[in-house]
Coordinates of C-alpha atoms in Angstrom, one line a residue:
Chain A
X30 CA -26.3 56.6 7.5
X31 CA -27.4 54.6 10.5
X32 CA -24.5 52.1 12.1
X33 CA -26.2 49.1 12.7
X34 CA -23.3 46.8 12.8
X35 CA -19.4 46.7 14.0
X36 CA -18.6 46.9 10.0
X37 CA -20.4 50.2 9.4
X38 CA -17.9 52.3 11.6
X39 CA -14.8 54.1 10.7
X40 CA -11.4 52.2 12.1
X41 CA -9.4 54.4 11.5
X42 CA -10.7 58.4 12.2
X43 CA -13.0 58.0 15.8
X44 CA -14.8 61.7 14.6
X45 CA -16.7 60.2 11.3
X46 CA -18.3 57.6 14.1
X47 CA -21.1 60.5 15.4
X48 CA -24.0 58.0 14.9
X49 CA -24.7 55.0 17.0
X50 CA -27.5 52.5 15.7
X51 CA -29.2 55.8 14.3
X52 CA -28.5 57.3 17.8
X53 CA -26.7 60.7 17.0
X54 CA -23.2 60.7 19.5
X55 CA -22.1 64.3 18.3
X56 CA -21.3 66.6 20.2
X57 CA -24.4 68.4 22.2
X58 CA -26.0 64.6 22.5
X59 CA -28.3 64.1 24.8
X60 CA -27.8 62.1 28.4
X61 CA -30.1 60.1 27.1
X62 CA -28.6 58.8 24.5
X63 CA -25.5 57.8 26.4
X64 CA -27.5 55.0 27.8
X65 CA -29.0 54.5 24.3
X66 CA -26.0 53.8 22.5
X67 CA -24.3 52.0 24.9
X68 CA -26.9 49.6 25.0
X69 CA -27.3 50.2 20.9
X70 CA -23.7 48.8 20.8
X71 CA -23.7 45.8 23.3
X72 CA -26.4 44.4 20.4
X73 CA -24.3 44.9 17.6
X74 CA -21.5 43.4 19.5
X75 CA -23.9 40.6 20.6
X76 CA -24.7 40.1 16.7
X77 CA -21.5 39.7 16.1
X78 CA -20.7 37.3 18.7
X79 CA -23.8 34.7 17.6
X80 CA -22.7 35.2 13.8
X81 CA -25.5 37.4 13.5
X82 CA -23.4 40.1 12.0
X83 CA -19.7 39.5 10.4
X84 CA -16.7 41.1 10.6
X85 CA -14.1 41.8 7.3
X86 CA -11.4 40.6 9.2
X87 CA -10.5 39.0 11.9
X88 CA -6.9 39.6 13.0
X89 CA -4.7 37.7 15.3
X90 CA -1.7 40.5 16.4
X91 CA 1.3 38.8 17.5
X92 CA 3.0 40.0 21.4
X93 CA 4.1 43.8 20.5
X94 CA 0.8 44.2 17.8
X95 CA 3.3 44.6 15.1
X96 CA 2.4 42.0 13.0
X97 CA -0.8 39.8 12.5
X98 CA -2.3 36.9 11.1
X99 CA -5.3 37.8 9.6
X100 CA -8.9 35.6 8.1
X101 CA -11.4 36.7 6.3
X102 CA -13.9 35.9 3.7
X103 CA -13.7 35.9 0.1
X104 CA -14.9 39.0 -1.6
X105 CA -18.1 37.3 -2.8
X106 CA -20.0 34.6 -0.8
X107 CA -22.5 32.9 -2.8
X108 CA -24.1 31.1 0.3
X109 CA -23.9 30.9 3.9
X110 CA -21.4 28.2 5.0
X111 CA -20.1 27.3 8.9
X112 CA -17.4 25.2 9.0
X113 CA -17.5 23.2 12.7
X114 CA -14.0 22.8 14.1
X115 CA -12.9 19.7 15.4
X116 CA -12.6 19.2 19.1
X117 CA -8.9 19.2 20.0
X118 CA -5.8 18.7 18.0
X119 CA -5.0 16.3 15.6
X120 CA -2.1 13.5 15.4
X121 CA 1.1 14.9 14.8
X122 CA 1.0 15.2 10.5
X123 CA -2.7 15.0 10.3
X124 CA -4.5 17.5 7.9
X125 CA -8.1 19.4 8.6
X126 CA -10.6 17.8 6.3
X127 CA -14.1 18.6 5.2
X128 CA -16.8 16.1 5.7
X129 CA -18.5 18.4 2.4
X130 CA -21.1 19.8 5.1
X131 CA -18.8 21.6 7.5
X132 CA -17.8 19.3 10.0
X133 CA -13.6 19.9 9.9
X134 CA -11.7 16.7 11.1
X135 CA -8.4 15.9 11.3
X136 CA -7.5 12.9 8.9
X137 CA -4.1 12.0 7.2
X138 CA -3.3 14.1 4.8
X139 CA -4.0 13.5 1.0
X140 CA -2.2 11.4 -1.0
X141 CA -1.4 7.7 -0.5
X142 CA -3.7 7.4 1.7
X143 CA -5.3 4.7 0.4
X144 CA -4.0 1.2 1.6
X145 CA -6.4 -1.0 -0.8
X146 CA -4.7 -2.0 -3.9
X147 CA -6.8 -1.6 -7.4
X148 CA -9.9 0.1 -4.9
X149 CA -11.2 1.7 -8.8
X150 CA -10.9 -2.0 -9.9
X151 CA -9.0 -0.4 -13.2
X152 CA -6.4 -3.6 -12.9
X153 CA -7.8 -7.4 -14.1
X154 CA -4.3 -9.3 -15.3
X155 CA -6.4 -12.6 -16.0
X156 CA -9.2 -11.8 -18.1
X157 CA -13.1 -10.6 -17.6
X158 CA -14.8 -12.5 -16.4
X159 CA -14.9 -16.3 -15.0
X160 CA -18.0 -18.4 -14.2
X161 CA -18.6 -21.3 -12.1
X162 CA -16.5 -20.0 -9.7
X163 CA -16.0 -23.8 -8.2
X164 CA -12.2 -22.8 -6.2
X165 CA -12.1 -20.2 -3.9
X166 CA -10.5 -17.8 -3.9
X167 CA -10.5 -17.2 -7.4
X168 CA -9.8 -13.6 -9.2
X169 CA -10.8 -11.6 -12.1
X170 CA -9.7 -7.7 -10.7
X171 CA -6.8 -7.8 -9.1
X172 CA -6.0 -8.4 -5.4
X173 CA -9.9 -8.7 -5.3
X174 CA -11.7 -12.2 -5.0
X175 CA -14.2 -14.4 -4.6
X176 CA -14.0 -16.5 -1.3
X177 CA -16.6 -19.8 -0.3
X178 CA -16.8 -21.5 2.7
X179 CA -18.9 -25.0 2.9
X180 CA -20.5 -27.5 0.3
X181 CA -22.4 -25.9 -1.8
X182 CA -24.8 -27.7 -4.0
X183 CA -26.5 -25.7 -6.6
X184 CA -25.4 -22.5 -6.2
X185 CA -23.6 -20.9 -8.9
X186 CA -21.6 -17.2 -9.9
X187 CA -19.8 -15.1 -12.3
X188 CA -17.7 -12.7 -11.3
X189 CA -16.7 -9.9 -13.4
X190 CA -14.8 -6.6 -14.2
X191 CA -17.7 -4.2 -15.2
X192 CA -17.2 -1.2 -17.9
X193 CA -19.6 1.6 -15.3
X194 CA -19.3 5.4 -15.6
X195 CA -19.9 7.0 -12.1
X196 CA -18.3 9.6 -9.9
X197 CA -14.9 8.8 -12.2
X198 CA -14.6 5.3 -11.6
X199 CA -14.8 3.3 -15.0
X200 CA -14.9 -0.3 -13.4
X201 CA -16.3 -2.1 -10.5
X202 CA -15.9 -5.9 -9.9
X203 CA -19.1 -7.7 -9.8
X204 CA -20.5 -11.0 -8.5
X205 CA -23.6 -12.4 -10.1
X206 CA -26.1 -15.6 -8.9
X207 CA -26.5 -17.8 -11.7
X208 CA -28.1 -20.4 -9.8
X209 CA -29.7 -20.0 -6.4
X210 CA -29.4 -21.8 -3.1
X211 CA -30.8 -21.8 0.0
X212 CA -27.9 -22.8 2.0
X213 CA -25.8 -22.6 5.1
X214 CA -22.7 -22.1 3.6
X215 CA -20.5 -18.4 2.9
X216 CA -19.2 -16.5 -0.3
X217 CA -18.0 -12.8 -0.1
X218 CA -15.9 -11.0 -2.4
X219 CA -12.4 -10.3 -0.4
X220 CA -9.2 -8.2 -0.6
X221 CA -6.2 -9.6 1.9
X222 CA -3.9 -6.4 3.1
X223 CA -0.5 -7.2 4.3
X224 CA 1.0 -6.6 7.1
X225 CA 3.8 -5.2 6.0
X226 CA 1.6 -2.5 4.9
X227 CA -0.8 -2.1 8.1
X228 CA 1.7 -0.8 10.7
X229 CA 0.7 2.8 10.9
X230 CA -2.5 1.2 12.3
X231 CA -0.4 0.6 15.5
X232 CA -2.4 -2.1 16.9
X233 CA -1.0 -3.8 20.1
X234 CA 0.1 0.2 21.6
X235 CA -2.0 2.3 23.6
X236 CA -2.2 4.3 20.3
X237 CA -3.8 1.9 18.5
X238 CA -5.8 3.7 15.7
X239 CA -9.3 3.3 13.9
X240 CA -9.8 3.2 9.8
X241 CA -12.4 3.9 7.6
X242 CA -14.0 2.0 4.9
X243 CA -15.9 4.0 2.0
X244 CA -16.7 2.4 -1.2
X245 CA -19.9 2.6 -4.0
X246 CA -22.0 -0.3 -4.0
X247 CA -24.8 -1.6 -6.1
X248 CA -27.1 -4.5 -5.6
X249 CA -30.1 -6.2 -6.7
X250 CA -31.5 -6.3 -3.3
X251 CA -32.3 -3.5 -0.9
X252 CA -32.0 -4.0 3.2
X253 CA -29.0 -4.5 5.1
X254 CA -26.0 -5.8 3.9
X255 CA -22.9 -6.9 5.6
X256 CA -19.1 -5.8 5.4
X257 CA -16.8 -7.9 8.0
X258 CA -13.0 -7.1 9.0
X259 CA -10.9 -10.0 9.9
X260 CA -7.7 -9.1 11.5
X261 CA -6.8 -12.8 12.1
X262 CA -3.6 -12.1 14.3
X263 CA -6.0 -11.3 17.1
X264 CA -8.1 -13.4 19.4
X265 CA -11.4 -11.4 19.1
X266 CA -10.2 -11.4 15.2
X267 CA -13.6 -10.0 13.3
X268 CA -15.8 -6.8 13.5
X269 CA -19.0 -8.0 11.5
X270 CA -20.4 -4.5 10.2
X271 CA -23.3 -3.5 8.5
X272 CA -24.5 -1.0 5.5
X273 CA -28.0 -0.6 3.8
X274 CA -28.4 -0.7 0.3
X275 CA -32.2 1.9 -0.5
X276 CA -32.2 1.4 -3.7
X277 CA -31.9 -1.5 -6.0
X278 CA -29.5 -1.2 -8.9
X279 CA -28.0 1.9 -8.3
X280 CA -24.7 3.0 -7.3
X281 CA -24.5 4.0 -3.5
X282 CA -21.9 5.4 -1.6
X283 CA -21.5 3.7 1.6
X284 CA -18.4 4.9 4.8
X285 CA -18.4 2.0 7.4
X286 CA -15.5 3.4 10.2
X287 CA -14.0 0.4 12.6
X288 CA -12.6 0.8 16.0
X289 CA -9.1 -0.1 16.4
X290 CA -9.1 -3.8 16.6
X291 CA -6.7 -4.2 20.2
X292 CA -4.2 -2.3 22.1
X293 CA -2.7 -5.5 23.2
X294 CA -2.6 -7.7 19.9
X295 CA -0.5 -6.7 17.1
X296 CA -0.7 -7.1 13.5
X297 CA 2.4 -9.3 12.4
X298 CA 4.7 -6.7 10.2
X299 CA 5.4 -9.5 8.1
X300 CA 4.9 -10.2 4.0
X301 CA 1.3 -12.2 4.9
X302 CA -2.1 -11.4 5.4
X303 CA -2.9 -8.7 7.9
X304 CA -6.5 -7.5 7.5
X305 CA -9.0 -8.8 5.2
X306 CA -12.2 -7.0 4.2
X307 CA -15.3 -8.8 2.8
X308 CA -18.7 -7.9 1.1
X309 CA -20.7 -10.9 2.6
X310 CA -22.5 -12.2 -0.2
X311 CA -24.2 -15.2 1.5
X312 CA -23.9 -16.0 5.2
X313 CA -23.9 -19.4 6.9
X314 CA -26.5 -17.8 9.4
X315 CA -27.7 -15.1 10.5
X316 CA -26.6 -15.1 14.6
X317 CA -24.1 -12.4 14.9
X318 CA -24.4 -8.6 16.0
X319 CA -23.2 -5.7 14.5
X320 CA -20.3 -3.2 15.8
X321 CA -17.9 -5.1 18.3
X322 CA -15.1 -6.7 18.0
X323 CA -15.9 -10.6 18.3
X324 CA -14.0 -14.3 17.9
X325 CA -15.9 -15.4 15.0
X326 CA -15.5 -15.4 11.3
X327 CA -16.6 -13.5 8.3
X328 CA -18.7 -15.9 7.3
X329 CA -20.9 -15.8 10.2
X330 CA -24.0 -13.3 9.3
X331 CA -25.3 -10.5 11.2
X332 CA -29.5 -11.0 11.8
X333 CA -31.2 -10.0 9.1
X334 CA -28.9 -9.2 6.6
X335 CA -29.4 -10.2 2.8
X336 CA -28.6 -13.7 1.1
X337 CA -27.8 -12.9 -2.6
X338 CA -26.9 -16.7 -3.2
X339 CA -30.9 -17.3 -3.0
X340 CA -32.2 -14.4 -4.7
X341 CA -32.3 -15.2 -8.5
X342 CA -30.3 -12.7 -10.4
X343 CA -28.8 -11.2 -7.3
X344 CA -25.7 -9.3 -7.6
X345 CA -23.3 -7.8 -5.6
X346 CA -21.1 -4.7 -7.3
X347 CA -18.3 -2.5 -6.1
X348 CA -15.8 0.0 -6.7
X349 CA -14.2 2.6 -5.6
X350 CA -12.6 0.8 -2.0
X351 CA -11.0 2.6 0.4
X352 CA -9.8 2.1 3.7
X353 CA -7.6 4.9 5.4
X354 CA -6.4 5.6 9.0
X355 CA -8.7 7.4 11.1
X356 CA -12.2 7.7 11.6
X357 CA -12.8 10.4 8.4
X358 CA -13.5 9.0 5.0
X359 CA -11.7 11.6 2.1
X360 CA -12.7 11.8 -1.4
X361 CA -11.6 8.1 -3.3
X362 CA -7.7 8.4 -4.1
X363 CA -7.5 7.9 -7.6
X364 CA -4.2 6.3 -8.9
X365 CA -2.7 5.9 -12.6
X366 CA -3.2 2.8 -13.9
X367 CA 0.6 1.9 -14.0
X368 CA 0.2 3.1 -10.3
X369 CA -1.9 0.6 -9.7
X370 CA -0.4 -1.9 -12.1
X371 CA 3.1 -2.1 -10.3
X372 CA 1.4 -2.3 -7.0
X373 CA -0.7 -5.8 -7.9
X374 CA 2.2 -7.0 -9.6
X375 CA 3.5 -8.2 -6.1
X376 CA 0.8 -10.4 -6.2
X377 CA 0.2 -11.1 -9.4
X378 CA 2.2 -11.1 -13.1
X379 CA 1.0 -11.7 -16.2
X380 CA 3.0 -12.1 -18.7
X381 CA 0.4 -11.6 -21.4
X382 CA -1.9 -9.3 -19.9
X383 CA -5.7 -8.9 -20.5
X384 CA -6.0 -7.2 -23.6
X385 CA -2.9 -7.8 -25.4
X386 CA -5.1 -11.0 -27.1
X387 CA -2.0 -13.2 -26.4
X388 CA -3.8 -15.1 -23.4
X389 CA -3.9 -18.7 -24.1
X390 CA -2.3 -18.8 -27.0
X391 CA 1.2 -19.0 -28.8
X392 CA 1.5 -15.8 -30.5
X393 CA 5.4 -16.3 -31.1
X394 CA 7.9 -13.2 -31.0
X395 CA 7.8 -11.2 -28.0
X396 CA 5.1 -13.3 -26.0
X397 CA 7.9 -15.9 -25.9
X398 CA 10.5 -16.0 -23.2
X399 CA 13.3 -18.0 -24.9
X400 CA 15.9 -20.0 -23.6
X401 CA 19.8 -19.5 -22.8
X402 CA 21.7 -22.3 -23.7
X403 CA 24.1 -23.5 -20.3
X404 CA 25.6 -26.9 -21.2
X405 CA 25.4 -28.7 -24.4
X406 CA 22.4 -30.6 -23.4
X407 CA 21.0 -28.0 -20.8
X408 CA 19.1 -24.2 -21.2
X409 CA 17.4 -22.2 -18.8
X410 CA 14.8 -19.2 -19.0
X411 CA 15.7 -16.5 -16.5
X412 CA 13.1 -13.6 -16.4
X413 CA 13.1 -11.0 -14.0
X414 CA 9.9 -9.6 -12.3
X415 CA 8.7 -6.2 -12.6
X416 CA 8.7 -5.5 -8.9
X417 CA 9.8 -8.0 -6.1
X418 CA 6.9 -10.4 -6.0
X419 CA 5.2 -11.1 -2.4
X420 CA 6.6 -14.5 -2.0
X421 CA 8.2 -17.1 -4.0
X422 CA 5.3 -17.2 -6.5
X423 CA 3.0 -20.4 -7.8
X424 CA 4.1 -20.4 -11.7
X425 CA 1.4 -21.7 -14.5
X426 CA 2.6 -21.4 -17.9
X427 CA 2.8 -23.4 -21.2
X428 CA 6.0 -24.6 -22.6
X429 CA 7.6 -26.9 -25.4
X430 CA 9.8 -27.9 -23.0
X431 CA 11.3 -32.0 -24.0
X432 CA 13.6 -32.2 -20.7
X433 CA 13.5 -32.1 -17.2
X434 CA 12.7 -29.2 -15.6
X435 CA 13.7 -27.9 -12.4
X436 CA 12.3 -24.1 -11.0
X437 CA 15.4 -22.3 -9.0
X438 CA 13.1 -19.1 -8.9
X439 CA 12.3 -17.0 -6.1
X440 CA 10.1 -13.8 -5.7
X441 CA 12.8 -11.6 -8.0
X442 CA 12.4 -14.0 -10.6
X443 CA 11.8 -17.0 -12.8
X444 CA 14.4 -19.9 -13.3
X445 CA 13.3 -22.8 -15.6
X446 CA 16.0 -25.0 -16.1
X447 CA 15.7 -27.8 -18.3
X448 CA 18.7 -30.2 -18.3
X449 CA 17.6 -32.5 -21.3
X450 CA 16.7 -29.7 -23.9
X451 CA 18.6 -26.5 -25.2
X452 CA 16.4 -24.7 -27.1
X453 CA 13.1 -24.4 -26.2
X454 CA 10.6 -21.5 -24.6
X455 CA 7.6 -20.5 -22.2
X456 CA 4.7 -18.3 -22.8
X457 CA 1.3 -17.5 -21.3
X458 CA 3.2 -17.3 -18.1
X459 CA 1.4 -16.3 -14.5
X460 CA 3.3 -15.9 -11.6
X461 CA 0.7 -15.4 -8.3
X462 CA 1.7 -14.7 -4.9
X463 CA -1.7 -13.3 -3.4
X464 CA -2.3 -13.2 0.2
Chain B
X13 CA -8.0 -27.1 -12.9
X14 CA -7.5 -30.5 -14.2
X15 CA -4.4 -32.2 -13.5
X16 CA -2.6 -34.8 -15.5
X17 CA 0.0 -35.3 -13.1
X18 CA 2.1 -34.0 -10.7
X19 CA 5.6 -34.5 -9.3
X20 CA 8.2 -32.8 -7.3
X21 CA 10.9 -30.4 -8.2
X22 CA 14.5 -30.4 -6.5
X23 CA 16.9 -27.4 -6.1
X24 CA 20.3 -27.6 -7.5
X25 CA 21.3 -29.8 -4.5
X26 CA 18.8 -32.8 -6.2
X27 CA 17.9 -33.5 -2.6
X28 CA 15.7 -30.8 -1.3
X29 CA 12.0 -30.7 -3.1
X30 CA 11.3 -26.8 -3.9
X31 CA 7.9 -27.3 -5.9
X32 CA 5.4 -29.0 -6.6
X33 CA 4.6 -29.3 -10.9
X34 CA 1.2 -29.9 -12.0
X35 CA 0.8 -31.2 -15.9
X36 CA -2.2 -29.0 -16.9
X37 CA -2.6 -31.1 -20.4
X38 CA -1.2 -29.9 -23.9
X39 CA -2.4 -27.4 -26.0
X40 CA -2.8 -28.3 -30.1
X41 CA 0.7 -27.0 -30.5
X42 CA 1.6 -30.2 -28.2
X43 CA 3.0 -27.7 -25.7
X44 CA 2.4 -28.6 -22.0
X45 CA 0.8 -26.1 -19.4
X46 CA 2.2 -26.5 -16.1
X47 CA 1.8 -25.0 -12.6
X48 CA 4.4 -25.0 -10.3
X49 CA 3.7 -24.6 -6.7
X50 CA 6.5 -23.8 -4.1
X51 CA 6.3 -26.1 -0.9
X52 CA 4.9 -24.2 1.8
X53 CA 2.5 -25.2 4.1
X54 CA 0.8 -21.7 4.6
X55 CA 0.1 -21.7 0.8
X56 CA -3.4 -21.9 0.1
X57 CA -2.2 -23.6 -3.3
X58 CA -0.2 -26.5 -1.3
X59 CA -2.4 -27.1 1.2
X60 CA -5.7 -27.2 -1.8
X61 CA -2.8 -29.8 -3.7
X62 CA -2.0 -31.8 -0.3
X63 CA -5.7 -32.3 0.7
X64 CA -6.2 -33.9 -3.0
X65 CA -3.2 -36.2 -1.9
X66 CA -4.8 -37.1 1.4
X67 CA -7.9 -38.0 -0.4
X68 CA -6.5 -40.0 -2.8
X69 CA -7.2 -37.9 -5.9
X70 CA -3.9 -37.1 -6.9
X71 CA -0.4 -39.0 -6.4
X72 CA 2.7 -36.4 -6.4
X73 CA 5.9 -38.9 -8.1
X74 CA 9.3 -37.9 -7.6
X75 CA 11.2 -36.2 -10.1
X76 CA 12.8 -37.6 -13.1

């Protein structure tokens, strides 16, 4: 058989190798064919060396050729596939990743690698919706909400925790025009990171590191839409940022990656807000541009991107948020629900959750915490947090208190105290301490 | 959120305020909902609750 590449030759006995690219090298050969197959073999070693022509294995012998450390292929290849290394090493813990078409970056490895909170949109402790959305912020999903800048007039939303089915993700949060306006004034939807949990982005150091934000978006309106970062411990404290939705009312998968913010300014490691992301709704106008760091605010619009407060029925839906270190977006990091549950409890408790039916109402036994009596005329209600709340949190509840109340809570936990009244309970209870 | 009223809480020492309480309104049980805002001037909540103040919509009375 003719040897037309490296692979067809024996390794191991050099006798059984008498033909070169159909060039016969036994014994008796030709002067001729010297030339020949010397020149048949730089080809087949030039195939090899364009990818042309494979090799089983490639082995990497260690000093005395002892040992190796050897790659190869798997026994069947169902298609061609070149991976593309990255140029130079990685940070110091940082795994190779694939972009899915070859391209081999390093990125931190998998697992909580994800700083949003609730990015699936899976966790929505006060209900399913809200309308008229007349305070900002106000929330449906957790540690995700609606923000509004200026007077509106007109203009009118519901937001909403949507039931969807793509790419695993079973919920997006969703903000809907009800009544249009043609306005100067801002609305986003908004999650606040804290700062406690943005260190690793080592801004203010020579090391200071970008992030990437992926998510699936759907919209009413094609064209260009707008995604601003606000880091507001810094002077130049917003990158405006664009994406493109192609098609109307369809899920899209979107990667926006953001240089590090400053090498000089740092990101207070401290229990309030570091970095904020919004999904610019409606802009006050339309002045900014895209990609730099700037002194502005997320409010402020890139030129030309779309106002949904003045397109009737316009909508605005997201899921699957993520923002991770580095400049390569990874597959979404899906988290259990009680994951995710105990992480937005920091921010938010609900006694009665979304879907036990208790909100609002009195349902007696266990939706009531009752109260220990102190002194003959005074009771308290202690209750203890799940996890260590934030902050001191803003308590709303409903109580048939008689007395005077007095709150000696803190972020571990509520402490009613009623000095007029020794029997008596709460229920309904919300403890908040968003950013 | 429509408030009834609103007055100040006091820690144990009766002296320093800790919280603003809202009265929400009662329920048909006659049970009250309330809000209780700590006193901090970073709080979105406070400042939302002192801007009512300076405008004159809303008086904040001292505790019982």
């Amino acid at each position: 058989m003719s040897k037309d590449k490296l692979t067809d030759y024996d390794s191991t006995t050099a006798s059984n190798n008498t033909d070169v690219g159909g060039i016969s090298v036994a014994e008796g050969m030709l002067p001729s064919a010297v030339n020949n197959s010397i020149r048949e073999l730089t080809k087949q070693l030039g195939a090899f060396a364009d990818g042309t022509d494979g090799i089983d294995v490639l082995s990497l012998a260690d000093d005395d050729a002892s040992h190796a450390i050897k790659l190869q292929a798997p026994s069947a290849v169902t298609a061609d596939t070149t991976f593309t290394l990255p140029d130079g090493d990685g940070a110091s813990g940082q795994a190779m990743v694939t972009d899915g078409a070859g391209t081999l970056s390093w990125a931190a490895p998998y697992g909580n690698r994800n700083l949003i909170i609730n990015g699936a949109m899976q966790v929505a402790q006060r209900g399913a919706s809200v309308s008229g959305l007349a305070n900002s912020p106000a929330y449906i999903v957790d540690r995700f909400s609606y923000r509004r800048t200026g007077a509106w007039s007109t203009f009118a939303a519901t937001m909403s925790q949507e039931n969807v089915n793509t790419n695993g993700l079973r919920h997006s949060l969703k903000l809907l025009t009800t009544a249009t306006e043609n306005s100067s004034d801002g609305a986003a939807l908004s999650t606040a990171l804290e700062g406690l949990n943005l260190q690793s982005l080592e801004y203010g150091t020579s090391n200071a590191k970008a992030i990437t934000v992926s998510f699936w978006v759907k919209s009413s309106t094609t064209g260009t839409h707008q995604l601003s970062v606000q880091v507001d411990d810094l002077t130049n404290d917003t990158y405006p940022a664009t994406y493109t939705i192609d098609s109307a009312d369809t899920f899209e998968h979107k990667t926006v990656t953001i240089p590090a913010g400053s090498t000089s300014e740092s990101i207070a490691n401290d229990n309030t807000s570091g970095l904020d992301l919004y999904w610019v709704y409606s802009p006050i106008d339309s002045t900014l541009t895209a990609g730099s760091w700037q002194n502005t605010n997320w409010y402020n619009g890139v030129s030309g991107v779309v106002d949904l407060a003045n397109v009737t029925n316009g909508y605005l839906e997201i899921t699957g948020v993520q923002l991770e270190v580095g400049e390569q977006a990874t597959p979404f990091e899906h988290r259990s629900y009680g994951d995710e549950l105990a992480r937005c409890q920091r921010y938010c408790f609900a006694q009665a959750r979304y879907g036990d039916g208790n909100i609002g109402t009195d349902a007696g036994g266990g939706t009531r915490l009752r109260s220990a009596r102190h002194s003959s005329n005074a009771s308290f209600v202690f209750y203890q947090y799940p996890v260590m709340m934030r902050a001191n949190p803003d308590l709303t509840f409903t109580d048939n208190s008689s007395g005077t109340v007095s709150d000696y809570g803190n972020a571990g936990g509520l402490h009613i105290y009623d000095g007029g009244d020794t029997a008596w309970y709460l229920y309904d209870l919300i403890a908040e301490a968003e950013l | 959120m429509s408030i009834v009223s609103a007055k100040y809480l006091y820690a144990e020492d009766g002296v320093t305020k800790t919280n603003i309480q809202l009265n929400l309104g009662t329920n048909d049980d006659g049970h009250t909902r309330r809000k209780h805002i700590p006193i901090d001037p970073n709080r979105d909540s406070y400042i939302e609750i002192m801007d009512m103040v300076a405008a004159g919509e809303l008086t904040i009375a001292d505790a019982d």
